[in-house]
């Protein structure tokens, strides 16, 4: 597997690796009032990130901007300030912008929806959207894409297969690791394992909701 470590020099756009892909707060569960977003940097250069919100008065975001070293990740704590007074089922959004350190041009972005439910037993039928109040940033050609949640009744064979592949990748030795009889081409880099862990997290969310 060849990993392009400098995609920004080619097309000015990179994927944003973040988990989870949505935040759900439950009014009757105090432990859910604090959520953590994990932002990964599998690239070969330092990333600068910034977090914006459609409703900054509702949330407290720790480390809303900063740097991520190559092959590392950062945890961004997002607390809801007053879940008791929140409108249940109302959707807010966070937007994560990425740029190379020292550069003003954004090279990646991703939207993370956030919603408050009365209880974990509730579903998400008609969720009101609130994206128009997002503070404008100077991002030429940027478009806002709504994030929809798709739920299936049963996990597909493909989803299970991807989960097995990711688990297998994580169990393989890392490059430079000694004391294993596996051939060298089965030794993965840390970046490859980081991506496998990220994909496994996404697949796990799909399996848990099925």
mmCIF file of C-alpha atoms in Angstrom:
data_model
loop_
_atom_site.group_PDB
_atom_site.id
_atom_site.type_symbol
_atom_site.label_atom_id
_atom_site.label_comp_id
_atom_site.label_asym_id
_atom_site.label_seq_id
_atom_site.Cartn_x
_atom_site.Cartn_y
_atom_site.Cartn_z
ATOM 1 C CA UNK A 1 0.000 0.000 0.000
ATOM 2 C CA UNK A 2 1.487 3.319 -1.078
ATOM 3 C CA UNK A 3 0.510 6.309 1.066
ATOM 4 C CA UNK A 4 0.832 9.777 -0.463
ATOM 5 C CA UNK A 5 2.459 11.771 2.314
ATOM 6 C CA UNK A 6 2.197 15.135 0.554
ATOM 7 C CA UNK A 7 -1.187 15.230 -1.213
ATOM 8 C CA UNK A 8 -1.610 18.967 -0.576
ATOM 9 C CA UNK A 9 1.180 19.782 -3.003
ATOM 10 C CA UNK A 10 -0.840 18.084 -5.728
ATOM 11 C CA UNK A 11 -4.471 19.154 -5.420
ATOM 12 C CA UNK A 12 -4.770 21.364 -2.316
ATOM 13 C CA UNK A 13 -7.187 18.989 -0.613
ATOM 14 C CA UNK A 14 -6.721 16.227 1.963
ATOM 15 C CA UNK A 15 -9.193 13.923 3.760
ATOM 16 C CA UNK A 16 -9.972 14.814 7.374
ATOM 17 C CA UNK A 17 -9.601 11.821 9.689
ATOM 18 C CA UNK A 18 -11.728 12.394 12.779
ATOM 19 C CA UNK A 19 -13.689 10.132 15.125
ATOM 20 C CA UNK A 20 -16.544 10.029 15.945
ATOM 21 C CA UNK A 21 -18.290 11.498 12.926
ATOM 22 C CA UNK A 22 -21.201 12.858 15.010
ATOM 23 C CA UNK A 23 -21.851 13.873 18.618
ATOM 24 C CA UNK A 24 -24.955 12.761 20.507
ATOM 25 C CA UNK A 25 -25.783 14.136 23.959
ATOM 26 C CA UNK A 26 -28.468 12.593 26.183
ATOM 27 C CA UNK A 27 -30.297 14.757 28.707
ATOM 28 C CA UNK A 28 -30.683 11.869 31.185
ATOM 29 C CA UNK A 29 -27.063 10.710 30.939
ATOM 30 C CA UNK A 30 -24.538 13.014 32.604
ATOM 31 C CA UNK A 31 -21.594 11.065 31.202
ATOM 32 C CA UNK A 32 -22.674 11.948 27.654
ATOM 33 C CA UNK A 33 -22.562 15.708 28.294
ATOM 34 C CA UNK A 34 -18.800 15.568 27.639
ATOM 35 C CA UNK A 35 -17.752 14.224 24.247
ATOM 36 C CA UNK A 36 -14.291 13.781 22.746
ATOM 37 C CA UNK A 37 -13.368 14.261 19.093
ATOM 38 C CA UNK A 38 -10.104 12.585 18.066
ATOM 39 C CA UNK A 39 -8.398 14.248 15.111
ATOM 40 C CA UNK A 40 -5.684 12.249 13.319
ATOM 41 C CA UNK A 41 -2.740 13.383 11.201
ATOM 42 C CA UNK A 42 -1.468 10.473 9.048
ATOM 43 C CA UNK A 43 0.440 12.852 6.776
ATOM 44 C CA UNK A 44 4.138 13.649 6.621
ATOM 45 C CA UNK A 45 3.773 17.311 7.580
ATOM 46 C CA UNK A 46 2.451 19.265 10.581
ATOM 47 C CA UNK A 47 -1.237 20.116 10.400
ATOM 48 C CA UNK A 48 -2.871 23.213 11.860
ATOM 49 C CA UNK A 49 -6.545 22.814 12.788
ATOM 50 C CA UNK A 50 -9.409 25.092 13.774
ATOM 51 C CA UNK A 51 -12.870 24.167 15.123
ATOM 52 C CA UNK A 52 -15.922 26.379 14.476
ATOM 53 C CA UNK A 53 -19.503 25.881 15.620
ATOM 54 C CA UNK A 54 -22.967 26.950 14.512
ATOM 55 C CA UNK A 55 -23.874 27.503 18.187
ATOM 56 C CA UNK A 56 -20.732 28.479 20.138
ATOM 57 C CA UNK A 57 -22.846 29.723 23.056
ATOM 58 C CA UNK A 58 -24.071 26.161 23.710
ATOM 59 C CA UNK A 59 -20.718 24.394 23.773
ATOM 60 C CA UNK A 60 -17.339 24.588 25.450
ATOM 61 C CA UNK A 61 -14.585 23.386 23.127
ATOM 62 C CA UNK A 62 -11.190 22.663 24.622
ATOM 63 C CA UNK A 63 -8.231 23.320 22.307
ATOM 64 C CA UNK A 64 -10.396 24.662 19.484
ATOM 65 C CA UNK A 65 -7.223 25.314 17.482
ATOM 66 C CA UNK A 66 -3.714 23.928 17.477
ATOM 67 C CA UNK A 67 -1.117 21.766 15.751
ATOM 68 C CA UNK A 68 -0.922 18.024 15.099
ATOM 69 C CA UNK A 69 2.465 16.448 14.494
ATOM 70 C CA UNK A 70 2.867 13.864 11.681
ATOM 71 C CA UNK A 71 1.565 10.433 12.654
ATOM 72 C CA UNK A 72 -0.082 11.800 15.810
ATOM 73 C CA UNK A 73 -3.575 12.707 16.983
ATOM 74 C CA UNK A 74 -5.216 15.180 19.347
ATOM 75 C CA UNK A 75 -8.300 14.870 21.547
ATOM 76 C CA UNK A 76 -10.745 17.784 21.407
ATOM 77 C CA UNK A 77 -13.146 17.864 24.357
ATOM 78 C CA UNK A 78 -16.617 19.206 23.485
ATOM 79 C CA UNK A 79 -18.921 19.850 26.444
ATOM 80 C CA UNK A 80 -22.561 20.887 26.173
ATOM 81 C CA UNK A 81 -23.060 23.757 28.605
ATOM 82 C CA UNK A 82 -26.742 23.194 29.439
ATOM 83 C CA UNK A 83 -28.313 19.992 28.137
ATOM 84 C CA UNK A 84 -31.367 20.503 30.385
ATOM 85 C CA UNK A 85 -32.409 23.625 28.458
ATOM 86 C CA UNK A 86 -31.475 22.303 25.016
ATOM 87 C CA UNK A 87 -34.115 21.653 22.382
ATOM 88 C CA UNK A 88 -34.224 17.903 21.962
ATOM 89 C CA UNK A 89 -33.723 16.788 18.385
ATOM 90 C CA UNK A 90 -32.222 20.099 17.271
ATOM 91 C CA UNK A 91 -29.063 19.703 15.204
ATOM 92 C CA UNK A 92 -25.989 21.896 15.543
ATOM 93 C CA UNK A 93 -22.752 21.416 13.657
ATOM 94 C CA UNK A 94 -19.036 21.763 14.134
ATOM 95 C CA UNK A 95 -16.684 22.391 11.233
ATOM 96 C CA UNK A 96 -13.048 21.347 11.347
ATOM 97 C CA UNK A 97 -10.634 23.206 9.063
ATOM 98 C CA UNK A 98 -7.140 21.899 8.299
ATOM 99 C CA UNK A 99 -4.119 23.717 6.897
ATOM 100 C CA UNK A 100 -0.395 23.139 6.765
ATOM 101 C CA UNK A 101 1.510 24.792 9.582
ATOM 102 C CA UNK A 102 2.436 28.323 8.631
ATOM 103 C CA UNK A 103 -0.011 28.412 5.714
ATOM 104 C CA UNK A 104 -3.319 30.352 5.693
ATOM 105 C CA UNK A 105 -4.940 28.324 2.921
ATOM 106 C CA UNK A 106 -7.230 25.556 4.129
ATOM 107 C CA UNK A 107 -6.483 22.168 2.598
ATOM 108 C CA UNK A 108 -9.312 20.158 4.186
ATOM 109 C CA UNK A 109 -12.573 20.493 6.072
ATOM 110 C CA UNK A 110 -15.216 18.271 7.648
ATOM 111 C CA UNK A 111 -18.594 18.869 9.305
ATOM 112 C CA UNK A 112 -19.530 17.054 12.541
ATOM 113 C CA UNK A 113 -23.234 17.158 13.500
ATOM 114 C CA UNK A 114 -24.251 17.388 17.158
ATOM 115 C CA UNK A 115 -27.684 16.645 18.605
ATOM 116 C CA UNK A 116 -29.296 16.446 22.062
ATOM 117 C CA UNK A 117 -31.828 13.697 22.815
ATOM 118 C CA UNK A 118 -33.942 13.222 25.926
ATOM 119 C CA UNK A 119 -32.775 9.641 26.351
ATOM 120 C CA UNK A 120 -30.604 7.013 24.706
ATOM 121 C CA UNK A 121 -33.852 5.204 23.849
ATOM 122 C CA UNK A 122 -34.885 8.049 21.545
ATOM 123 C CA UNK A 123 -34.393 7.897 17.794
ATOM 124 C CA UNK A 124 -33.553 10.676 15.364
ATOM 125 C CA UNK A 125 -36.626 11.194 13.155
ATOM 126 C CA UNK A 126 -36.960 14.750 11.880
ATOM 127 C CA UNK A 127 -33.921 16.635 13.134
ATOM 128 C CA UNK A 128 -33.956 20.366 12.625
ATOM 129 C CA UNK A 129 -30.897 21.731 10.935
ATOM 130 C CA UNK A 130 -29.026 24.837 11.994
ATOM 131 C CA UNK A 131 -26.155 25.538 9.670
ATOM 132 C CA UNK A 132 -26.916 29.015 8.397
ATOM 133 C CA UNK A 133 -25.355 30.691 11.434
ATOM 134 C CA UNK A 134 -21.902 29.231 10.859
ATOM 135 C CA UNK A 135 -19.401 32.078 10.909
ATOM 136 C CA UNK A 136 -18.032 32.680 7.432
ATOM 137 C CA UNK A 137 -14.378 31.947 6.810
ATOM 138 C CA UNK A 138 -12.390 33.055 3.790
ATOM 139 C CA UNK A 139 -12.346 29.719 1.964
ATOM 140 C CA UNK A 140 -12.531 30.223 -1.800
ATOM 141 C CA UNK A 141 -14.833 27.794 -3.525
ATOM 142 C CA UNK A 142 -15.979 26.196 -0.255
ATOM 143 C CA UNK A 143 -19.432 24.664 -0.227
ATOM 144 C CA UNK A 144 -21.441 23.521 2.768
ATOM 145 C CA UNK A 145 -22.627 19.951 2.557
ATOM 146 C CA UNK A 146 -25.284 18.636 4.893
ATOM 147 C CA UNK A 147 -24.379 15.471 6.772
ATOM 148 C CA UNK A 148 -27.137 12.884 6.784
ATOM 149 C CA UNK A 149 -27.361 9.861 9.026
ATOM 150 C CA UNK A 150 -28.152 6.576 7.344
ATOM 151 C CA UNK A 151 -29.236 3.639 9.456
ATOM 152 C CA UNK A 152 -29.607 0.080 8.235
ATOM 153 C CA UNK A 153 -31.494 -2.782 9.763
ATOM 154 C CA UNK A 154 -28.617 -5.260 9.436
ATOM 155 C CA UNK A 155 -24.890 -4.871 8.883
ATOM 156 C CA UNK A 156 -23.894 -5.700 5.331
ATOM 157 C CA UNK A 157 -21.341 -8.348 4.460
ATOM 158 C CA UNK A 158 -19.057 -5.609 3.163
ATOM 159 C CA UNK A 159 -19.079 -3.793 6.513
ATOM 160 C CA UNK A 160 -18.178 -6.983 8.394
ATOM 161 C CA UNK A 161 -15.476 -7.773 5.825
ATOM 162 C CA UNK A 162 -13.935 -4.310 6.208
ATOM 163 C CA UNK A 163 -13.941 -4.720 10.001
ATOM 164 C CA UNK A 164 -12.110 -8.050 9.721
ATOM 165 C CA UNK A 165 -9.529 -6.529 7.357
ATOM 166 C CA UNK A 166 -8.894 -3.608 9.738
ATOM 167 C CA UNK A 167 -8.504 -5.912 12.741
ATOM 168 C CA UNK A 168 -6.113 -8.116 10.776
ATOM 169 C CA UNK A 169 -4.070 -5.052 9.777
ATOM 170 C CA UNK A 170 -3.786 -3.950 13.413
ATOM 171 C CA UNK A 171 -2.570 -7.412 14.426
ATOM 172 C CA UNK A 172 0.223 -7.410 11.841
ATOM 173 C CA UNK A 173 3.713 -6.375 13.005
ATOM 174 C CA UNK A 174 4.946 -2.812 12.598
ATOM 175 C CA UNK A 175 7.860 -1.959 10.328
ATOM 176 C CA UNK A 176 11.116 -2.313 12.237
ATOM 177 C CA UNK A 177 9.623 -4.804 14.686
ATOM 178 C CA UNK A 178 11.854 -7.825 15.286
ATOM 179 C CA UNK A 179 11.154 -11.328 16.467
ATOM 180 C CA UNK A 180 8.510 -12.206 13.864
ATOM 181 C CA UNK A 181 8.619 -14.764 11.068
ATOM 182 C CA UNK A 182 6.194 -12.894 8.797
ATOM 183 C CA UNK A 183 7.603 -11.572 5.495
ATOM 184 C CA UNK A 184 8.636 -7.922 5.350
ATOM 185 C CA UNK A 185 5.767 -6.888 3.057
ATOM 186 C CA UNK A 186 3.323 -7.773 5.841
ATOM 187 C CA UNK A 187 4.987 -5.287 8.205
ATOM 188 C CA UNK A 188 2.840 -2.136 8.169
ATOM 189 C CA UNK A 189 3.851 1.436 8.875
ATOM 190 C CA UNK A 190 2.422 3.395 11.803
ATOM 191 C CA UNK A 191 0.468 5.572 9.354
ATOM 192 C CA UNK A 192 -1.164 2.507 7.791
ATOM 193 C CA UNK A 193 -2.131 1.177 11.224
ATOM 194 C CA UNK A 194 -3.478 4.597 12.202
ATOM 195 C CA UNK A 195 -5.748 4.590 9.155
ATOM 196 C CA UNK A 196 -6.866 1.009 9.893
ATOM 197 C CA UNK A 197 -7.766 2.024 13.468
ATOM 198 C CA UNK A 198 -9.723 5.028 12.211
ATOM 199 C CA UNK A 199 -11.681 2.970 9.668
ATOM 200 C CA UNK A 200 -12.349 0.285 12.297
ATOM 201 C CA UNK A 201 -13.828 2.940 14.573
ATOM 202 C CA UNK A 202 -16.199 4.078 11.825
ATOM 203 C CA UNK A 203 -17.188 0.497 11.007
ATOM 204 C CA UNK A 204 -17.789 -0.223 14.707
ATOM 205 C CA UNK A 205 -20.261 2.683 14.860
ATOM 206 C CA UNK A 206 -22.117 1.274 11.842
ATOM 207 C CA UNK A 207 -22.290 -2.193 13.429
ATOM 208 C CA UNK A 208 -23.532 -0.816 16.760
ATOM 209 C CA UNK A 209 -26.363 1.096 15.055
ATOM 210 C CA UNK A 210 -27.458 -1.752 12.829
#
